[in-house]
Coordinates of C-alpha atoms in Angstrom, one line a residue:
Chain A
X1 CA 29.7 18.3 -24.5
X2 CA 27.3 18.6 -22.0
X3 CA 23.8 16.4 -22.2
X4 CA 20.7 16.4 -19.8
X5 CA 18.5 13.6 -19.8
X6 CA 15.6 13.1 -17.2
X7 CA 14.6 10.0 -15.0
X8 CA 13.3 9.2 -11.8
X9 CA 14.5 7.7 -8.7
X10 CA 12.0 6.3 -6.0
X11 CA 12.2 6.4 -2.4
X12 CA 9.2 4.2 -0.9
X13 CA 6.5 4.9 -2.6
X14 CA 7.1 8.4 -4.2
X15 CA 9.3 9.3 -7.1
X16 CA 11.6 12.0 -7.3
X17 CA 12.6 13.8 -10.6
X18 CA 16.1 12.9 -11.4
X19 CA 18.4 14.9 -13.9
X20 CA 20.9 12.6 -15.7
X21 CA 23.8 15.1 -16.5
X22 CA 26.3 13.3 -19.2
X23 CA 29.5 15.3 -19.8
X24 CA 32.2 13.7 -22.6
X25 CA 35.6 16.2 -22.6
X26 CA 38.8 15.3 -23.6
X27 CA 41.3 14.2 -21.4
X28 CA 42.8 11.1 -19.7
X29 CA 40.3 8.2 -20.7
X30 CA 38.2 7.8 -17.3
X31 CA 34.0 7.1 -16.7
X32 CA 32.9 8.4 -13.4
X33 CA 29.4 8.6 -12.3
X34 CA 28.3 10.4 -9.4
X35 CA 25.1 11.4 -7.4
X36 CA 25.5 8.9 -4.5
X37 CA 24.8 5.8 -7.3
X38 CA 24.6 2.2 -5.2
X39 CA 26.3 -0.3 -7.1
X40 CA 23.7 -1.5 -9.5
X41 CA 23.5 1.9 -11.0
X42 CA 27.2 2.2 -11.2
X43 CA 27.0 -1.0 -12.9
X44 CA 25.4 0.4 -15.8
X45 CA 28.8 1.0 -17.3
X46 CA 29.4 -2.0 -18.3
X47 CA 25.9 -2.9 -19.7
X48 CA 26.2 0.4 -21.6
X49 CA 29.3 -0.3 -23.0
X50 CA 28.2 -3.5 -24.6
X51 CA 24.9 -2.6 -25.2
X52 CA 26.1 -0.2 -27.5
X53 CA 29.1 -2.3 -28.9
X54 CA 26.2 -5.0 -30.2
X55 CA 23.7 -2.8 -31.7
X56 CA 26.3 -0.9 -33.4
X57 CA 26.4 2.5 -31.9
X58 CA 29.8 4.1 -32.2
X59 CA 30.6 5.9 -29.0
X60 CA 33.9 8.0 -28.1
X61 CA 34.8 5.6 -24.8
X62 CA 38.6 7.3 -25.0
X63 CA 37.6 10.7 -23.4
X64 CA 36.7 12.1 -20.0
X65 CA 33.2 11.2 -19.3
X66 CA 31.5 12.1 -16.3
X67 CA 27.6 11.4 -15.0
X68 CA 25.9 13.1 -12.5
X69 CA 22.5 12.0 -11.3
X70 CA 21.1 15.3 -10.0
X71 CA 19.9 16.0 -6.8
X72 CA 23.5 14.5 -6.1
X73 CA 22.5 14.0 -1.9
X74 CA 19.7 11.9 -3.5
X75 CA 21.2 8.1 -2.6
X76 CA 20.3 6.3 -6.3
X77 CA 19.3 2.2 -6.7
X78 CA 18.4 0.1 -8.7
X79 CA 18.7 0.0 -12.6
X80 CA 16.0 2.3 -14.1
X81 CA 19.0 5.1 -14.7
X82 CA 20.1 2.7 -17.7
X83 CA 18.1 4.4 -20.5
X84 CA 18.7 8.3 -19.0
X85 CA 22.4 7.6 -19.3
X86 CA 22.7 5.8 -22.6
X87 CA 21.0 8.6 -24.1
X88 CA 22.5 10.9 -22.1
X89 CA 26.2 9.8 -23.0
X90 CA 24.5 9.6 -26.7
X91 CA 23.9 13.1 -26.8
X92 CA 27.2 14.3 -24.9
X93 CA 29.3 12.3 -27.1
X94 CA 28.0 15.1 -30.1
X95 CA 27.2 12.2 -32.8
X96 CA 23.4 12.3 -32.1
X97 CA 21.2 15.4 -31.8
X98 CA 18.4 14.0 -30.1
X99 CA 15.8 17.4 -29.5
X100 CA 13.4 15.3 -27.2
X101 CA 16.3 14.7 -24.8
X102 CA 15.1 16.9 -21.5
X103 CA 11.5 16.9 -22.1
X104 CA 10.9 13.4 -21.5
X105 CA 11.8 10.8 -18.8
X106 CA 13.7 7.7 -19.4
X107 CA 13.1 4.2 -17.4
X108 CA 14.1 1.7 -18.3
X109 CA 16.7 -0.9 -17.3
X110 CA 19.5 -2.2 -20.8
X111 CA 20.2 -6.1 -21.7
X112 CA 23.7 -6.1 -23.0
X113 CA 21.9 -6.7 -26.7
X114 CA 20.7 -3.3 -26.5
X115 CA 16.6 -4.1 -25.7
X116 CA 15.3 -2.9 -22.4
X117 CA 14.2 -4.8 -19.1
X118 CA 11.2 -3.8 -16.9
X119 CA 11.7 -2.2 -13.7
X120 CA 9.7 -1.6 -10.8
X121 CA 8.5 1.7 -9.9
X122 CA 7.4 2.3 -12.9
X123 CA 4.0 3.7 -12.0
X124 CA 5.5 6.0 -9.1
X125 CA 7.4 7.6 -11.9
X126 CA 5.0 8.0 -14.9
X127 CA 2.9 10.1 -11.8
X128 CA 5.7 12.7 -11.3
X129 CA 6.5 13.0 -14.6
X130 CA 3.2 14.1 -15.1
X131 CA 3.0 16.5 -12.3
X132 CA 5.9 17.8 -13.5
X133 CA 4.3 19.1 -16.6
X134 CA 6.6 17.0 -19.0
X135 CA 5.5 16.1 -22.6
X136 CA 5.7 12.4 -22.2
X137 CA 7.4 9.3 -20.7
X138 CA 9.2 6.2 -22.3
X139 CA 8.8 3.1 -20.2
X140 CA 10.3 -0.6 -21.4
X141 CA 7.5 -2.4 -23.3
X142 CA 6.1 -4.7 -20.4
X143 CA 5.4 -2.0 -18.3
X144 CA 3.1 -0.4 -20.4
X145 CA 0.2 -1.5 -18.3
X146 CA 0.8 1.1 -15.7
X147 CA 0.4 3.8 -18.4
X148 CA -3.2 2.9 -17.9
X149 CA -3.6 4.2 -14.8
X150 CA -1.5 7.7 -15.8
X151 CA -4.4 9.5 -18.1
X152 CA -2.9 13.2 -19.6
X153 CA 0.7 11.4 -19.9
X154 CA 1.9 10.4 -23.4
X155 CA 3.1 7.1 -23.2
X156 CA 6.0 5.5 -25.2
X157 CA 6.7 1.9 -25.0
X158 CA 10.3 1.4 -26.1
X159 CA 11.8 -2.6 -26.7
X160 CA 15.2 -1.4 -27.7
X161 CA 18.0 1.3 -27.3
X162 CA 17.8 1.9 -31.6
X163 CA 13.5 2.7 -30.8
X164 CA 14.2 5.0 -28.1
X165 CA 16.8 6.9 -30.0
X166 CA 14.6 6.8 -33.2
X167 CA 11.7 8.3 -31.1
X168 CA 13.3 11.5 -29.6
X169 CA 15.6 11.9 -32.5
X170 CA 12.3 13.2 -34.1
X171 CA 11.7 17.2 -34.1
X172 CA 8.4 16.8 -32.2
X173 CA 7.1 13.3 -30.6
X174 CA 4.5 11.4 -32.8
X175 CA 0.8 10.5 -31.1
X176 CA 1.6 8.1 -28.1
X177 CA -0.2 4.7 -28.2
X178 CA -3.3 4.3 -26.1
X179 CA -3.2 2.3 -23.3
X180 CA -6.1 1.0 -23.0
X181 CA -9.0 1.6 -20.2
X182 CA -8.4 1.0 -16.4
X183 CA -9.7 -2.4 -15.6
X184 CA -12.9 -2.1 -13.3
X185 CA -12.6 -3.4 -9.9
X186 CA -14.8 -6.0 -9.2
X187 CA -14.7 -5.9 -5.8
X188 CA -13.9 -9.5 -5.2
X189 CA -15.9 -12.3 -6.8
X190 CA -13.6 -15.0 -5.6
X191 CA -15.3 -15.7 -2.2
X192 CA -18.6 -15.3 -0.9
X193 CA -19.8 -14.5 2.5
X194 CA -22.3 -16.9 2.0
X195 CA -19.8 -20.0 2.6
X196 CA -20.0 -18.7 6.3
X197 CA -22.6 -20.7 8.0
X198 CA -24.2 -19.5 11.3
X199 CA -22.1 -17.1 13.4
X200 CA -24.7 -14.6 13.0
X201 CA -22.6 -11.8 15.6
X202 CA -19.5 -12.1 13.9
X203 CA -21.5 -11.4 10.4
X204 CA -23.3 -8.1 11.8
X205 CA -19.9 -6.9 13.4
X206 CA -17.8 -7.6 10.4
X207 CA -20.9 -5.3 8.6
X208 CA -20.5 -2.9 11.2
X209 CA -16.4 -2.7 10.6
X210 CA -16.9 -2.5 7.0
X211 CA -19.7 0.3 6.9
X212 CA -17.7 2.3 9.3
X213 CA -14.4 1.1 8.8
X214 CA -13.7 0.2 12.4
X215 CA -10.9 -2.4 13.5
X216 CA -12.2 -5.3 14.7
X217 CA -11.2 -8.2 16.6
X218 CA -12.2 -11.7 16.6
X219 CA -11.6 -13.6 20.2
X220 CA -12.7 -17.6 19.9
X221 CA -11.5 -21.1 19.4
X222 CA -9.4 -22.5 16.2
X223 CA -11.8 -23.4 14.0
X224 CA -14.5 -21.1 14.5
X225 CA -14.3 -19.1 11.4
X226 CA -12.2 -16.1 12.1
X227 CA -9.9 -16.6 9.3
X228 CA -12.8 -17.1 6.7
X229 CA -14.9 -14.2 8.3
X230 CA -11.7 -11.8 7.8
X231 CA -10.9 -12.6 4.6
X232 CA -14.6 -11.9 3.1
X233 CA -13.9 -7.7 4.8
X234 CA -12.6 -6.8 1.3
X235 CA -15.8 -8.2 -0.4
X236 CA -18.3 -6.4 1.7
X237 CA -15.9 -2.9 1.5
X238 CA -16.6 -0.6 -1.3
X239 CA -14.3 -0.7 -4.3
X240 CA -11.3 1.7 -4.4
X241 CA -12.1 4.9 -5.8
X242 CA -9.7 6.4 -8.7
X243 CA -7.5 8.4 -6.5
X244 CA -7.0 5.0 -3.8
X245 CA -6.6 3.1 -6.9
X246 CA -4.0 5.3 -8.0
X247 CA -2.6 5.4 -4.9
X248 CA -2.6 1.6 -4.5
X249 CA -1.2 0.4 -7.4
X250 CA 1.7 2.9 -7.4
X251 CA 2.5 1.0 -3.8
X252 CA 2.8 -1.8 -5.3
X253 CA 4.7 -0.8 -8.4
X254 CA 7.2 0.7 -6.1
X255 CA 7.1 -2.4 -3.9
X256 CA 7.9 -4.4 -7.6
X257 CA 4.7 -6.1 -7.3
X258 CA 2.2 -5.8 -10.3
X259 CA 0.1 -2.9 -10.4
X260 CA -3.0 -3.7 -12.6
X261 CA -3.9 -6.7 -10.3
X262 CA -3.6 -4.2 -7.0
X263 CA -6.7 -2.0 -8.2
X264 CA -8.9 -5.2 -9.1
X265 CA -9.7 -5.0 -5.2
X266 CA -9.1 -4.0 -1.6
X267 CA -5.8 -5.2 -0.6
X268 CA -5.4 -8.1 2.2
X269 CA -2.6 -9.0 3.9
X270 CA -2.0 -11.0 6.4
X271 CA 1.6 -11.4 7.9
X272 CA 2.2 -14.2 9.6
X273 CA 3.0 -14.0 13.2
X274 CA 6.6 -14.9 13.3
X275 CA 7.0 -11.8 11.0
X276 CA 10.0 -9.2 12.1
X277 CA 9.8 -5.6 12.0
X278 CA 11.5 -4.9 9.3
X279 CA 9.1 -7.4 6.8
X280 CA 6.3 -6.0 8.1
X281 CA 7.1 -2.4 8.1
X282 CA 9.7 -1.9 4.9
X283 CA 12.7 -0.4 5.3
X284 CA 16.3 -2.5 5.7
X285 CA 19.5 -2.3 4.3
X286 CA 18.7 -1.4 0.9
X287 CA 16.0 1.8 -0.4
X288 CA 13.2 1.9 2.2
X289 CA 11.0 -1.0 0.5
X290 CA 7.1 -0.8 0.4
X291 CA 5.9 -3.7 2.8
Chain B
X1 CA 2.3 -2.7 6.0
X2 CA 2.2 0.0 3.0
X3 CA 0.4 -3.0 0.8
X4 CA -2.4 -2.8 2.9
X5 CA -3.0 0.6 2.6
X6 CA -6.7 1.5 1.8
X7 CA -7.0 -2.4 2.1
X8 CA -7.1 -4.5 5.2
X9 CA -4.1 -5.8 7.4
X10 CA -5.0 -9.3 9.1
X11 CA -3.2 -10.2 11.8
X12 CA -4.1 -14.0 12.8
X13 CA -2.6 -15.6 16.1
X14 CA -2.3 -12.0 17.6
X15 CA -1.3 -13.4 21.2
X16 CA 1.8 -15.3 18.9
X17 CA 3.2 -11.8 17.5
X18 CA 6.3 -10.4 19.0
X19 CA 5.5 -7.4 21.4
X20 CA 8.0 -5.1 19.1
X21 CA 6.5 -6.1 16.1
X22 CA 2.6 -5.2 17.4
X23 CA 4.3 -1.7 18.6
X24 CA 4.6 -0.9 15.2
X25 CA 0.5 -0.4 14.4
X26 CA 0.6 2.2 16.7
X27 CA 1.3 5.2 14.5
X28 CA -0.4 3.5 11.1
X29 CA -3.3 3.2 13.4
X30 CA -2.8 6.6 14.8
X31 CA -1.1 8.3 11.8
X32 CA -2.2 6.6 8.6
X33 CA 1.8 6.4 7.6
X34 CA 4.6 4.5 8.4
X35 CA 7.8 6.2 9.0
X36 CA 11.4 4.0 8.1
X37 CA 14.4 5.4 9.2
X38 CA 17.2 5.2 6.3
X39 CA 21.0 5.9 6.7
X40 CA 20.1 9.1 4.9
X41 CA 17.0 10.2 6.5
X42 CA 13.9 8.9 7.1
X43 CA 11.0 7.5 4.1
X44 CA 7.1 8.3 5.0
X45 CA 4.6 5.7 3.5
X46 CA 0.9 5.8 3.7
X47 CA -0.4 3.4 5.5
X48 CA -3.8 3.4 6.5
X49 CA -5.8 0.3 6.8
X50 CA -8.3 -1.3 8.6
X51 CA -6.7 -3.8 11.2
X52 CA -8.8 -7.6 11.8
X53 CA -7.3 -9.6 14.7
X54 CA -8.2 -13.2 14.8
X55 CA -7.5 -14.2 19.0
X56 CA -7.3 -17.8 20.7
X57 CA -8.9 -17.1 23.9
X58 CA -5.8 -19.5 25.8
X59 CA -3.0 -21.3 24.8
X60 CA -4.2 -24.6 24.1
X61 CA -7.5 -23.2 22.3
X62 CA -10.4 -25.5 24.0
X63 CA -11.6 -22.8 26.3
X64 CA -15.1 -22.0 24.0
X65 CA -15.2 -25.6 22.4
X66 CA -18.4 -27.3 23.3
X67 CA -17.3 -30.8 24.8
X68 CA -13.5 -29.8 25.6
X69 CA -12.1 -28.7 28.8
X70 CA -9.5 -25.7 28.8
X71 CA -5.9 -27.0 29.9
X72 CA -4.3 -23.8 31.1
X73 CA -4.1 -22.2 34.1
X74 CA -5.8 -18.6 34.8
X75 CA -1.6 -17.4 35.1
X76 CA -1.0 -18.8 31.8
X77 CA -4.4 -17.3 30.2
X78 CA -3.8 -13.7 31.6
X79 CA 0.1 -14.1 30.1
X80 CA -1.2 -15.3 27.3
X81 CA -3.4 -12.7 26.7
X82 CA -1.3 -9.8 27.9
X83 CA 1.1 -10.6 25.2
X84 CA -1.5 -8.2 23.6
X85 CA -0.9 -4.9 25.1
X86 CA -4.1 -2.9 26.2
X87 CA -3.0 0.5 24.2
X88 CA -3.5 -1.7 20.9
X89 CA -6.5 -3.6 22.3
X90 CA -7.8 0.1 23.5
X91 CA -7.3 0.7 19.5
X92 CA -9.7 -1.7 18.1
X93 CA -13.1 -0.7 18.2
X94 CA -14.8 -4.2 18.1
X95 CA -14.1 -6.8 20.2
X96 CA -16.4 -9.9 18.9
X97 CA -16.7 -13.3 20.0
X98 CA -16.6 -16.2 17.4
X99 CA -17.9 -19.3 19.2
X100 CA -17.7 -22.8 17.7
X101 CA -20.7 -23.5 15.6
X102 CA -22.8 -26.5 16.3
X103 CA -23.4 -28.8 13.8
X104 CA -26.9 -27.8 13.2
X105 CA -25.1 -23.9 11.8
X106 CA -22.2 -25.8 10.3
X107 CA -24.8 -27.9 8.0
X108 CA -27.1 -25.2 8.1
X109 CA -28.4 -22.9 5.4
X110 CA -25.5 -20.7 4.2
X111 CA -25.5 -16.8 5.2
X112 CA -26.0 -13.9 3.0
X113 CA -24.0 -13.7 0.2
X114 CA -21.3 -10.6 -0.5
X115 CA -23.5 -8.7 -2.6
X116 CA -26.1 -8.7 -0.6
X117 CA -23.9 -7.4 2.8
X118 CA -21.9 -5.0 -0.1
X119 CA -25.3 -2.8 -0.6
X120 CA -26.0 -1.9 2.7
X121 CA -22.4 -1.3 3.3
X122 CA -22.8 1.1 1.0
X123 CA -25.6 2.8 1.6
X124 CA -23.9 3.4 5.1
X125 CA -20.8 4.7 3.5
X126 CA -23.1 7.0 1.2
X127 CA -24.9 8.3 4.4
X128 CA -21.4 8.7 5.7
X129 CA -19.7 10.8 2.8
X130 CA -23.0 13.4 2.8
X131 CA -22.1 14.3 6.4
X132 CA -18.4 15.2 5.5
X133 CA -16.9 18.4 4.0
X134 CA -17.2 18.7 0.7
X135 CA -13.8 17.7 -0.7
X136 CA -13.3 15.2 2.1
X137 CA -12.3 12.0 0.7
X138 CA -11.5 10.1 4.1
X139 CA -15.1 10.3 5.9
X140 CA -15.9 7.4 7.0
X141 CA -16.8 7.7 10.8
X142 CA -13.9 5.8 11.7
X143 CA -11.2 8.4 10.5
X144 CA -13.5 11.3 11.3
X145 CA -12.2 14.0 13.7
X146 CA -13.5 13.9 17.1
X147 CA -14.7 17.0 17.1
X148 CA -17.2 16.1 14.3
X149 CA -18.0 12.9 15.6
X150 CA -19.4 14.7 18.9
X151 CA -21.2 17.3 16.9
X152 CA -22.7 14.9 14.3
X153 CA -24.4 12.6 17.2
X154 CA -26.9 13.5 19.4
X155 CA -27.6 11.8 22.5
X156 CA -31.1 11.3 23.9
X157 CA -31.3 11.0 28.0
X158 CA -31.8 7.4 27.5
X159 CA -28.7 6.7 25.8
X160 CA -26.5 9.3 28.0
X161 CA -27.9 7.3 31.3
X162 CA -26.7 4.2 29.6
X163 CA -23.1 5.4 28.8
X164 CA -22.7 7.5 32.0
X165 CA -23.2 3.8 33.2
X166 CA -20.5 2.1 31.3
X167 CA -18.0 4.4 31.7
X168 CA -18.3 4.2 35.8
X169 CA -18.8 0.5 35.5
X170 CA -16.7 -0.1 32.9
X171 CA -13.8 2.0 33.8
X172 CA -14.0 3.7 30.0
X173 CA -11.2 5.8 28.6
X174 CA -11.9 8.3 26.5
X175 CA -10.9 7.1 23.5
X176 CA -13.0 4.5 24.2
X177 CA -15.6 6.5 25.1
X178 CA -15.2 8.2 21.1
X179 CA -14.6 4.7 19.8
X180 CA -18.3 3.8 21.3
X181 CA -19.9 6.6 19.8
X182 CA -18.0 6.0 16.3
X183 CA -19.8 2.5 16.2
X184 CA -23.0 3.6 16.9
X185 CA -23.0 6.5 14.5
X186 CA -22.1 3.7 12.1
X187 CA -24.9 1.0 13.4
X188 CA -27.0 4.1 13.1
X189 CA -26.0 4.6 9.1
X190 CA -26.6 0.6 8.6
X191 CA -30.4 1.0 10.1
X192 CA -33.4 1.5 7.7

């Protein structure tokens, strides 16, 4: 039987739909899983097979089974795919009718006891399912924090592989929990302009950059200030709107950092100088990481 | 760079960065993205930002100190400094000078607090946003588009004598020509 389950993969800082298409015929016993998978993903085998083993779930291992993550010229990291395919297999194996299986997207990475790990990206996600008109989203339970920021998208915490299956084996999905409110950003309280003493140029000019949003540099001797000055800019800025908040956080969901924390304030980084290319910009061996 | 976006990017020591690492804040700066070339194609992130370079005005860091004497020689200050390229420099639209305090400003009263500078920085942004398209979300007059920065200023003959006069003495570009009106369009929105 063939089984379509949906996920998503992210590439920087945008996700794209994924379709995980499980396929159990008979034949000579082999697993195969393509769609340009790196090795984490093809890894899920084995934490599939024992997460089903140790909660229980009988599963037909002794057939041809075959997994496609669609679009296949799409390259595919990380672990998030663990959930889509469980199910996936789930429902291809014929033992489960789960109806909410292709309206939904799946993220979620599998402990070999069956409960489910957080991932990253997890905001990047909940946003394209969303656009994409789908009726809701399970996430692992610790990232439920970034449902917050994803009003208009049913949420579903999951813990474990037996809640996810109870919760699309139903004919129609119950109420999703709420979330809770989008924490306010409070534009900074940890450090005051007002511990700069004197330097009354500097003050105006970093005013000046911040009402404008001009790029500013500070020339002068070690010492002077020019550390402290730049590091009040994000005090004196105006808070992040929804849609940069949005925006934000998603970066650094995708960039595995946490998202909730990003939309508090304006972000500040500050490299140091022996920093390469590559850290500063993202990019490298692996999926084109957020920097 | 990405994690900055709609933040800022601080780059201390500038003179210390590598030349091919600095070449890289040419198209965020430019662009507002960041483009990273994969084995299968290329990935676009936003990354738009608002750059803050903190400069040593020499190597050894007296020149500007009160009772110090610089050590370095005018060849190693101009190699020093030219380790910053002048397209980047040409990029920034403030260039301030942070002296040392004395100790009369270092025990002094302390400066305006945050919320204080936050208001008027506001205001000014609020100014900014009623000049832009409806719709616009990006209007500060840093990111505006040239051509609306030279229709939303006008120049009185005073202050056209004064920057006819800076860009022959001066040698301005154009872009730095834009960049000056920019600021004063902004010192403009900061006034009562």
């Amino acid at each position: 039987m063939l089984a379509t389950s949906l996920t998503a993969a992210v590439l920087g800082v945008e996700a794209h739909l994924v379709s995980v298409e499980a396929d159990s015929a008979p034949g000579f016993p082999r697993f195969t899983m393509v769609g340009l998978p790196d090795s984490s993903v093809k890894e899920s085998e084995s934490r599939i097979r024992a997460a089903l083993r140790n909660c229980g779930i009988p599963f037909q291992w002794d057939r041809r089974i075959t997994v496609n993550l669609a679009p296949a010229g799409l390259r595919k990291c990380g672990s998030s795919f663990d959930l889509a395919t469980a199910l996936g297999l789930l429902a291809a194996d014929g033992a489960l009718v789960l109806p909410q299986l292709g309206r939904v997207m799946l993220v979620g990475e599998l402990a070999l006891d069956g409960s489910l790990r957080p991932v990253s990206g997890v905001l990047p996600m909940l946003l394209q399912a969303r656009s994409q008109g789908l009726s809701g989203a399970l996430v692992p339970a610790a990232c439920v924090r970034e449902a917050r920021l994803v009003p208009g998208l049913p949420i579903y915490p999951v813990a474990t592989l037996a809640e996810a299956i109870a919760l699309l084996s139903n004919p129609d999905l119950p109420a999703a929990p709420d979330p809770g409110d989008v924490p306010v950003a409070d534009g900074g309280a940890a450090i005051d302009l007002a511990e700069v003493r004197g330097q009354a140029l500097a003050r105006r000019a970093l005013e000046i950059a911040a009402a404008g949003g001009h790029n500013l540099l500070f020339v002068g001797p070690p010492g002077s200030g020019k550390t402290m000055l730049a590091q009040r800019l994000p005090g004196i800025l105006p808070p992040l709107t929804e849609a940069e908040a949005v925006e934000t956080a998603a970066i650094h969901s995708a960039a595995g950092l946490p998202a909730e924390e990003a939309v508090a304030r304006r972000p500040f980084r500050s490299p140091h100088h022996s920093a390469t290319v590559t850290a500063l910009v993202g990019g490298g061996s692996a999926q084109g990481r957020a920097r | 760079m990405s994690l900055a976006h709609n933040g800022v990017l601080f780059l201390d020591e500038l003179a210390e960065f590598r030349r091919a690492t600095l070449d890289t804040l040419r198209q965020p700066l430019e662009d507002g993205h960041v483009t990273v070339a994969r084995h299968r194609g290329v990935c676009r992130m936003p990354a738009r930002f608002q750059l803050v370079g903190a400069l040593n005005p020499c190597p050894c860091g007296r020149t500007g100190l009160p009772k110090a004497r610089c050590a370095c020689t005018p060849g190693q200050v101009r190699a020093y400094l030219g380790r910053v390229s002048g397209p980047l420099l040409d990029r920034i639209d403030l260039h301030v000078p942070v002296p040392a305090a004395t100790f009369d400003e270092m025990s002094g009263p302390s400066g305006e607090a945050t919320a204080v500078v936050r208001s008027r920085v506001a205001r000014a942004r609020r100014r900014q946003a009623a000049r832009a398209e409806p719709g616009n979300s990006r209007c500060s007059n840093a990111l505006l588009p040239m051509s609306r920065i030279r229709s939303q200023t006008r120049l009185g003959p005073e202050c056209e004598r004064l920057l006819r006069q800076a860009v022959d003495r001066l040698s301005l570009s154009a872009r730095s020509l834009d960049r000056v009106l920019r600021v004063a369009r902004t010192i403009s929105d900061l006034s009562d």
